[in-house]
Amino acid sequence: MKKFYAFISVLLVLSAAVFADVSVKKLDNGQIEVTFFYPNPRATEVVIAGDFTDWQNGALAMTKSDKGWTYVKTVAPG
């Protein structure tokens, strides 16, 4: 049973490192700004895809900073 809990703990830590942080902010003009942040500055390239790219239209490159990778998307409310 200890091995099972150890496996789950390692899996949770690794899965947390795989996904980007997402923050949402309402802008003064009524638009919504969505920021994706992937905290791995050692990565050589990071891309993002989702409904906003219709999945099949290709992934968008994120921008590298000292702390990680960022992609900002502004969308209409709703």
Short mmCIF file of C-alpha atoms in Angstrom, two decimals:
data_model
loop_
_atom_site.label_atom_id
_atom_site.label_comp_id
_atom_site.label_asym_id
_atom_site.label_seq_id
_atom_site.Cartn_x
_atom_site.Cartn_y
_atom_site.Cartn_z
CA MET A 1 0.00 0.00 0.00
CA LYS A 2 2.92 2.35 0.69
CA LYS A 3 4.14 1.86 -2.88
CA PHE A 4 0.71 2.82 -4.18
CA TYR A 5 0.67 6.07 -2.18
CA ALA A 6 4.23 6.84 -3.26
CA PHE A 7 3.25 6.27 -6.90
CA ILE A 8 0.21 8.55 -6.60
CA SER A 9 2.32 11.26 -4.91
CA VAL A 10 4.93 11.17 -7.66
CA LEU A 11 2.21 11.18 -10.32
CA LEU A 12 0.57 14.26 -8.80
CA VAL A 13 3.86 16.15 -8.63
CA LEU A 14 4.72 15.30 -12.23
CA SER A 15 1.26 16.15 -13.53
CA ALA A 16 1.40 19.54 -11.82
CA ALA A 17 4.60 20.29 -13.73
CA VAL A 18 3.02 19.41 -17.08
CA PHE A 19 0.13 21.87 -17.17
CA ALA A 20 0.14 25.62 -17.59
CA ASP A 21 -1.26 28.05 -15.04
CA VAL A 22 -4.22 30.02 -16.38
CA SER A 23 -5.37 33.44 -15.19
CA VAL A 24 -8.34 35.47 -16.42
CA LYS A 25 -8.78 39.25 -16.21
CA LYS A 26 -11.68 41.45 -17.37
CA LEU A 27 -10.41 44.47 -19.28
CA ASP A 28 -11.89 48.00 -19.21
CA ASN A 29 -13.25 47.59 -22.75
CA GLY A 30 -15.32 44.54 -21.74
CA GLN A 31 -12.96 42.02 -23.33
CA ILE A 32 -11.48 39.11 -21.37
CA GLU A 33 -7.71 38.58 -21.19
CA VAL A 34 -6.61 34.99 -20.64
CA THR A 35 -2.97 34.38 -19.74
CA PHE A 36 -1.38 30.94 -19.92
CA PHE A 37 1.91 30.49 -18.05
CA TYR A 38 4.16 27.43 -18.17
CA PRO A 39 6.84 27.70 -15.44
CA ASN A 40 9.76 25.92 -17.10
CA PRO A 41 12.42 28.37 -18.32
CA ARG A 42 14.66 25.46 -19.37
CA ALA A 43 12.24 24.35 -22.10
CA THR A 44 13.44 25.16 -25.60
CA GLU A 45 9.98 25.58 -27.14
CA VAL A 46 6.42 25.63 -25.76
CA VAL A 47 3.25 25.72 -27.86
CA ILE A 48 -0.41 25.84 -26.91
CA ALA A 49 -3.55 24.62 -28.68
CA GLY A 50 -7.21 24.55 -27.77
CA ASP A 51 -10.69 25.52 -28.86
CA PHE A 52 -9.36 28.96 -29.77
CA THR A 53 -7.17 27.37 -32.47
CA ASP A 54 -9.86 24.87 -33.52
CA TRP A 55 -7.34 22.21 -32.42
CA GLN A 56 -6.51 21.17 -35.97
CA ASN A 57 -5.30 24.59 -37.14
CA GLY A 58 -2.02 24.26 -35.30
CA ALA A 59 -0.54 25.23 -32.00
CA LEU A 60 0.57 28.75 -31.11
CA ALA A 61 4.05 29.49 -29.83
CA MET A 62 4.35 30.82 -26.28
CA THR A 63 6.79 33.64 -25.44
CA LYS A 64 9.82 32.88 -23.26
CA SER A 65 10.74 34.93 -20.18
CA ASP A 66 13.18 34.44 -17.31
CA LYS A 67 10.55 32.60 -15.27
CA GLY A 68 8.89 30.52 -17.97
CA TRP A 69 6.65 30.76 -21.01
CA THR A 70 3.59 32.97 -21.53
CA TYR A 71 0.77 33.25 -24.06
CA VAL A 72 -1.90 35.95 -23.76
CA LYS A 73 -5.22 35.72 -25.61
CA THR A 74 -7.94 38.40 -25.58
CA VAL A 75 -11.48 37.15 -26.19
CA ALA A 76 -15.02 38.50 -26.15
CA PRO A 77 -17.10 37.73 -23.05
CA GLY A 78 -19.17 34.56 -23.12
#
